[in-house]
Short mmCIF file of C-alpha atoms in Angstrom, two decimals:
data_model
loop_
_atom_site.label_atom_id
_atom_site.label_comp_id
_atom_site.label_asym_id
_atom_site.label_seq_id
_atom_site.Cartn_x
_atom_site.Cartn_y
_atom_site.Cartn_z
CA UNK J 1 -13.71 87.96 108.09
CA UNK J 2 -13.78 85.12 105.59
CA UNK J 3 -10.52 86.36 104.07
CA UNK J 4 -8.85 86.31 107.52
CA UNK J 5 -9.99 82.73 108.15
CA UNK J 6 -8.76 81.74 104.72
CA UNK J 7 -5.34 83.28 105.41
CA UNK J 8 -5.12 81.52 108.79
CA UNK J 9 -6.04 78.19 107.18
CA UNK J 10 -3.42 78.67 104.47
CA UNK J 11 -0.81 79.61 107.11
CA UNK J 12 -1.56 76.49 109.17
CA UNK J 13 -1.41 74.32 106.05
CA UNK J 14 1.94 75.82 105.02
CA UNK J 15 3.31 75.34 108.54
CA UNK J 16 2.30 71.67 108.56
CA UNK J 17 3.77 71.20 105.08
CA UNK J 18 7.03 72.85 106.18
CA UNK J 19 7.28 70.61 109.25
CA UNK J 20 6.58 67.56 107.10
CA UNK J 21 9.29 68.57 104.61
CA UNK J 22 11.79 69.10 107.45
CA UNK J 23 10.90 65.67 108.86
CA UNK J 24 11.35 63.98 105.47
CA UNK J 25 14.66 65.79 104.97
CA UNK J 26 15.90 64.64 108.39
CA UNK J 27 14.88 61.04 107.76
CA UNK J 28 16.05 60.64 104.17
CA UNK J 29 19.15 62.86 104.14
CA UNK J 30 20.47 63.38 107.66
CA UNK J 31 19.49 60.06 109.30
CA UNK J 32 19.22 57.86 106.23
CA UNK J 33 20.99 54.84 107.75
CA UNK J 34 18.71 54.56 110.77
CA UNK J 35 15.69 55.07 108.52
CA UNK J 36 16.74 52.22 106.25
CA UNK J 37 17.45 50.00 109.24
CA UNK J 38 14.07 50.62 110.90
CA UNK J 39 12.23 50.14 107.60
CA UNK J 40 14.14 46.89 107.03
CA UNK J 41 13.25 45.59 110.50
CA UNK J 42 9.55 46.32 110.00
CA UNK J 43 9.33 44.50 106.69
CA UNK J 44 11.95 41.77 107.01
CA UNK J 45 12.27 38.96 109.55
CA UNK J 46 15.09 38.89 112.07
CA UNK J 47 17.29 35.86 112.65
CA UNK J 48 18.01 34.14 115.93
CA UNK J 49 21.05 31.91 116.38
CA UNK J 50 20.60 28.30 117.48
CA UNK J 51 23.63 27.23 119.49
CA UNK J 52 25.01 23.68 119.04
CA UNK J 53 25.71 21.32 121.93
CA UNK J 54 29.35 20.28 122.19
CA UNK J 55 30.05 16.58 121.60
CA UNK J 56 31.07 14.10 124.30
CA UNK J 57 34.49 12.55 124.85
CA UNK J 58 34.47 8.80 125.58
CA UNK J 59 37.09 6.19 126.45
CA UNK J 60 37.70 3.04 124.37
CA UNK J 61 34.87 1.19 126.17
CA UNK J 62 32.31 3.90 125.50
CA UNK J 63 32.40 5.35 129.01
CA UNK J 64 31.59 9.06 128.94
CA UNK J 65 34.51 11.13 130.22
CA UNK J 66 33.23 14.59 129.32
CA UNK J 67 29.71 15.77 128.54
CA UNK J 68 27.87 19.07 128.09
CA UNK J 69 25.01 20.09 130.36
CA UNK J 70 22.52 22.89 129.82
CA UNK J 71 22.09 25.43 132.59
CA UNK J 72 19.00 27.59 132.98
CA UNK J 73 18.38 30.71 135.00
CA UNK J 74 15.11 31.00 136.91
CA UNK J 75 14.09 34.54 137.92
CA UNK J 76 11.22 35.35 140.28
CA UNK J 77 9.37 38.61 140.80
CA UNK J 78 7.96 38.74 144.33
CA UNK J 79 5.74 41.69 143.45
CA UNK J 80 4.23 39.75 140.55
CA UNK J 81 3.51 36.81 142.88
CA UNK J 82 1.96 39.16 145.44
CA UNK J 83 -0.23 40.86 142.82
CA UNK J 84 -1.40 37.50 141.46
CA UNK J 85 -2.41 36.30 144.93
CA UNK J 86 -4.34 39.51 145.60
CA UNK J 87 -6.02 39.51 142.19
CA UNK J 88 -7.12 35.88 142.50
CA UNK J 89 -8.07 36.20 146.19
CA UNK J 90 -5.61 33.40 146.89
CA UNK J 91 -5.29 32.78 150.66
CA UNK J 92 -1.60 31.88 150.38
CA UNK J 93 1.11 34.31 151.41
CA UNK J 94 4.18 35.14 149.33
CA UNK J 95 6.38 33.20 151.78
CA UNK J 96 4.17 30.12 151.41
CA UNK J 97 4.45 30.31 147.62
CA UNK J 98 8.24 30.67 147.85
CA UNK J 99 8.31 27.60 150.10
CA UNK J 100 6.34 25.69 147.44
CA UNK J 101 8.82 26.86 144.80
CA UNK J 102 11.76 25.62 146.88
CA UNK J 103 10.06 22.24 147.36
CA UNK J 104 9.30 21.82 143.65
CA UNK J 105 12.81 22.84 142.57
CA UNK J 106 14.30 20.42 145.10
CA UNK J 107 12.16 17.54 143.82
CA UNK J 108 12.94 18.19 140.15
CA UNK J 109 16.69 18.78 140.53
CA UNK J 110 17.36 16.33 143.41
CA UNK J 111 19.12 19.09 145.33
CA UNK J 112 18.65 20.19 148.92
CA UNK J 113 15.65 22.39 149.55
CA UNK J 114 17.71 24.64 151.81
CA UNK J 115 19.90 25.75 148.88
CA UNK J 116 16.82 27.10 147.08
CA UNK J 117 15.36 28.63 150.25
CA UNK J 118 18.55 30.64 150.74
CA UNK J 119 18.38 32.10 147.23
CA UNK J 120 14.63 32.75 147.40
CA UNK J 121 15.11 34.75 150.60
CA UNK J 122 16.94 37.46 148.66
CA UNK J 123 15.19 40.64 147.58
CA UNK J 124 15.50 39.69 143.91
CA UNK J 125 15.45 35.88 143.81
CA UNK J 126 17.49 34.30 141.01
CA UNK J 127 17.94 30.54 140.80
CA UNK J 128 20.71 29.14 138.62
CA UNK J 129 21.04 25.39 138.17
CA UNK J 130 21.59 22.54 135.75
CA UNK J 131 18.34 21.44 134.19
CA UNK J 132 17.69 19.02 131.36
CA UNK J 133 15.04 19.91 128.79
CA UNK J 134 12.60 17.31 130.12
CA UNK J 135 13.21 18.53 133.69
CA UNK J 136 12.49 22.09 132.61
CA UNK J 137 9.13 20.98 131.20
CA UNK J 138 8.44 19.08 134.43
CA UNK J 139 9.25 22.18 136.47
CA UNK J 140 6.94 24.40 134.41
CA UNK J 141 4.16 21.80 134.64
CA UNK J 142 4.45 21.62 138.44
CA UNK J 143 4.41 25.42 138.69
CA UNK J 144 1.22 25.47 136.63
CA UNK J 145 -0.41 22.77 138.75
CA UNK J 146 0.38 24.73 141.92
CA UNK J 147 -0.73 28.06 140.40
CA UNK J 148 2.70 29.65 140.69
CA UNK J 149 3.37 32.66 138.48
CA UNK J 150 5.78 35.58 138.40
CA UNK J 151 8.79 33.68 137.07
CA UNK J 152 10.92 33.60 133.94
CA UNK J 153 13.02 30.57 133.02
CA UNK J 154 15.58 30.93 130.25
CA UNK J 155 18.73 29.30 128.90
CA UNK J 156 21.85 30.63 130.57
CA UNK J 157 24.85 28.64 129.38
CA UNK J 158 26.41 25.28 128.60
CA UNK J 159 28.71 23.73 131.15
CA UNK J 160 31.31 21.07 130.44
CA UNK J 161 31.15 18.27 133.02
CA UNK J 162 34.21 16.06 133.56
CA UNK J 163 32.98 12.69 134.80
CA UNK J 164 36.39 11.06 135.27
CA UNK J 165 37.36 13.26 138.23
CA UNK J 166 40.95 14.41 137.64
CA UNK J 167 41.99 11.31 135.70
CA UNK J 168 43.49 12.13 132.28
CA UNK J 169 42.64 15.78 132.88
CA UNK J 170 45.74 17.10 131.10
CA UNK J 171 45.08 14.72 128.24
CA UNK J 172 41.42 15.73 127.88
CA UNK J 173 42.20 19.44 128.23
CA UNK J 174 40.12 22.50 129.07
CA UNK J 175 37.63 24.82 127.40
CA UNK J 176 36.59 28.45 127.60
CA UNK J 177 33.32 30.25 126.92
CA UNK J 178 32.98 32.40 123.82
CA UNK J 179 30.11 34.86 123.48
CA UNK J 180 30.12 36.63 120.13
CA UNK J 181 27.39 39.29 120.17
CA UNK J 182 26.11 40.21 116.73
CA UNK J 183 24.39 43.60 116.59
CA UNK J 184 24.08 44.08 112.83
CA UNK J 185 20.54 43.71 111.52
CA UNK J 186 18.94 41.27 111.16
CA UNK J 187 21.12 39.16 113.53
CA UNK J 188 20.69 40.57 117.03
CA UNK J 189 21.47 37.79 119.49
CA UNK J 190 24.69 36.07 120.53
CA UNK J 191 26.69 33.11 119.32
CA UNK J 192 27.52 31.07 122.40
CA UNK J 193 30.24 28.42 122.15
CA UNK J 194 32.57 26.35 124.26
CA UNK J 195 36.04 26.40 122.69
CA UNK J 196 38.81 23.94 123.49
CA UNK J 197 42.05 25.59 124.62
CA UNK J 198 44.19 22.55 125.46
CA UNK J 199 44.41 18.77 125.08
CA UNK J 200 41.83 16.78 123.13
CA UNK J 201 39.33 19.60 123.61
CA UNK J 202 41.60 21.87 121.55
CA UNK J 203 43.02 19.36 119.04
CA UNK J 204 39.54 18.15 118.02
CA UNK J 205 37.64 21.35 118.68
CA UNK J 206 36.15 21.50 115.17
CA UNK J 207 34.67 18.01 115.52
CA UNK J 208 33.35 18.60 119.03
CA UNK J 209 31.97 22.10 118.47
CA UNK J 210 29.30 21.50 115.80
CA UNK J 211 27.86 24.34 113.72
CA UNK J 212 25.32 27.06 114.37
CA UNK J 213 21.79 27.11 113.05
CA UNK J 214 19.35 29.99 112.82
CA UNK J 215 15.68 30.69 112.31
CA UNK J 216 13.78 33.74 111.14
CA UNK J 217 11.05 35.38 113.19
CA UNK J 218 8.76 38.40 113.11
CA UNK J 219 7.31 40.08 116.19
CA UNK J 220 4.43 42.50 116.57
CA UNK J 221 4.65 45.84 118.39
CA UNK J 222 4.34 44.04 121.76
CA UNK J 223 7.28 41.77 120.97
CA UNK J 224 5.03 38.74 120.50
CA UNK J 225 5.84 36.30 117.66
CA UNK J 226 3.67 36.50 114.56
CA UNK J 227 2.44 33.29 112.85
CA UNK J 228 4.10 34.03 109.51
CA UNK J 229 4.49 31.29 106.92
CA UNK J 230 7.55 30.60 104.77
CA UNK J 231 10.09 31.83 107.34
CA UNK J 232 13.55 30.45 106.60
CA UNK J 233 15.71 28.40 108.96
CA UNK J 234 18.93 26.43 109.11
CA UNK J 235 19.18 23.35 111.31
CA UNK J 236 21.73 23.43 114.09
CA UNK J 237 24.30 20.62 113.93
CA UNK J 238 25.44 19.43 117.34
CA UNK J 239 29.07 18.47 117.85
CA UNK J 240 30.34 14.97 117.10
CA UNK J 241 31.48 12.65 119.87
CA UNK J 242 35.16 11.73 120.06
CA UNK J 243 36.15 8.27 121.29
CA UNK J 244 39.67 7.73 122.60
CA UNK J 245 41.75 4.58 122.61
CA UNK J 246 42.40 5.28 126.29
CA UNK J 247 40.98 2.92 128.92
CA UNK J 248 40.05 5.28 131.74
CA UNK J 249 40.38 2.65 134.50
CA UNK J 250 43.85 1.67 133.28
CA UNK J 251 44.71 5.36 132.98
CA UNK J 252 43.66 5.91 136.59
CA UNK J 253 45.92 3.06 137.75
CA UNK J 254 48.89 4.29 135.68
CA UNK J 255 48.57 7.82 137.02
CA UNK J 256 48.52 6.51 140.59
CA UNK J 257 51.63 4.38 139.94
CA UNK J 258 53.49 7.30 138.32
CA UNK J 259 52.59 9.61 141.20
CA UNK J 260 53.73 7.03 143.75
CA UNK J 261 57.02 6.47 141.90
CA UNK J 262 57.78 10.19 141.59
CA UNK J 263 57.19 10.72 145.30
CA UNK J 264 59.10 7.60 146.33
CA UNK J 265 62.23 8.31 144.26
CA UNK J 266 61.92 12.11 144.38
CA UNK J 267 61.96 12.26 140.59
CA UNK J 268 61.21 15.47 138.71
CA UNK J 269 58.79 13.73 136.37
CA UNK J 270 57.64 10.32 135.19
CA UNK J 271 56.20 8.80 132.08
CA UNK J 272 54.43 5.61 131.18
CA UNK J 273 52.67 4.49 128.00
CA UNK J 274 50.68 1.28 127.56
CA UNK J 275 50.23 0.31 123.91
CA UNK J 276 48.69 -2.54 121.96
CA UNK J 277 51.62 -3.68 119.76
CA UNK J 278 49.29 -5.25 117.19
CA UNK J 279 47.21 -2.15 116.47
CA UNK J 280 49.38 0.66 117.82
CA UNK J 281 46.49 1.91 119.95
CA UNK J 282 47.53 3.66 123.14
CA UNK J 283 45.55 2.40 126.11
CA UNK J 284 47.11 4.67 128.69
CA UNK J 285 49.69 7.44 128.81
CA UNK J 286 51.04 9.94 131.28
CA UNK J 287 52.71 13.27 130.44
CA UNK J 288 52.19 12.84 126.72
CA UNK J 289 51.54 15.97 124.64
CA UNK J 290 50.89 14.57 121.17
CA UNK J 291 47.23 13.54 121.10
CA UNK J 292 46.87 12.61 117.43
CA UNK J 293 47.53 8.89 118.02
CA UNK J 294 44.99 8.65 120.85
CA UNK J 295 41.85 8.98 118.75
CA UNK J 296 40.05 5.75 118.01
CA UNK J 297 37.31 7.41 115.98
CA UNK J 298 35.23 10.54 115.82
CA UNK J 299 31.64 10.94 114.70
CA UNK J 300 31.25 7.23 115.57
#
């Protein structure tokens, strides 16, 4: 009887050893790359990109013609709100909480409450709007004061805002969004940039764009950040401002005169340049394609 038990014990031990050997063989020989990657991620910090803010474009008098605004996305989970109200024995209904959310968002962003009510009425409410960093903190503080939960607010994108209407639009140029997703360990998030594709935005893209930063981080099994010392980082460098020699008010007048002349005389095109003969600075131009002489200074 004892011999039979001994044989069974030995058989179980050999079976476990065989399975362990097969597992080690699979990890170290067959799937060696994934094994190295997972081991690296457990023992080495990951890096997260810090995206720079694109610089402004100003006229000769310092008036901002183009600026970059941050946009955030605000997601709500109605079920999470409902569960919170039930758990805390809160007498409010989900609809009443959503009405509070619409009111708070309207106050912080100075937008109509009805625009938020329309989005919150959807099955999966998602709010997307321009929000400065200080406004985001104000929004979160008001949510906390009113005991509103079940939301996630996160950076969505940068948006280039042209403050001079359509004046000098061809001169200033346009941009496009670039999202370069990096999947190689340890860099696992995206580089997000606005790239100039025409006009001043393109010609001085390197000055306006800035350079990326990054910071290391370690998370626990729940995805929560660990308070680890001596993590490395690189500061993000925001883009430099570019100041033109153009006077935007004079430019607006010149464009109106050119447009009126073209329509009056049925001309195919028109051109006008106003220059300071002493300095060579161009104060206004229409239909000009060479932008190099229009820069007064950059990184001023």
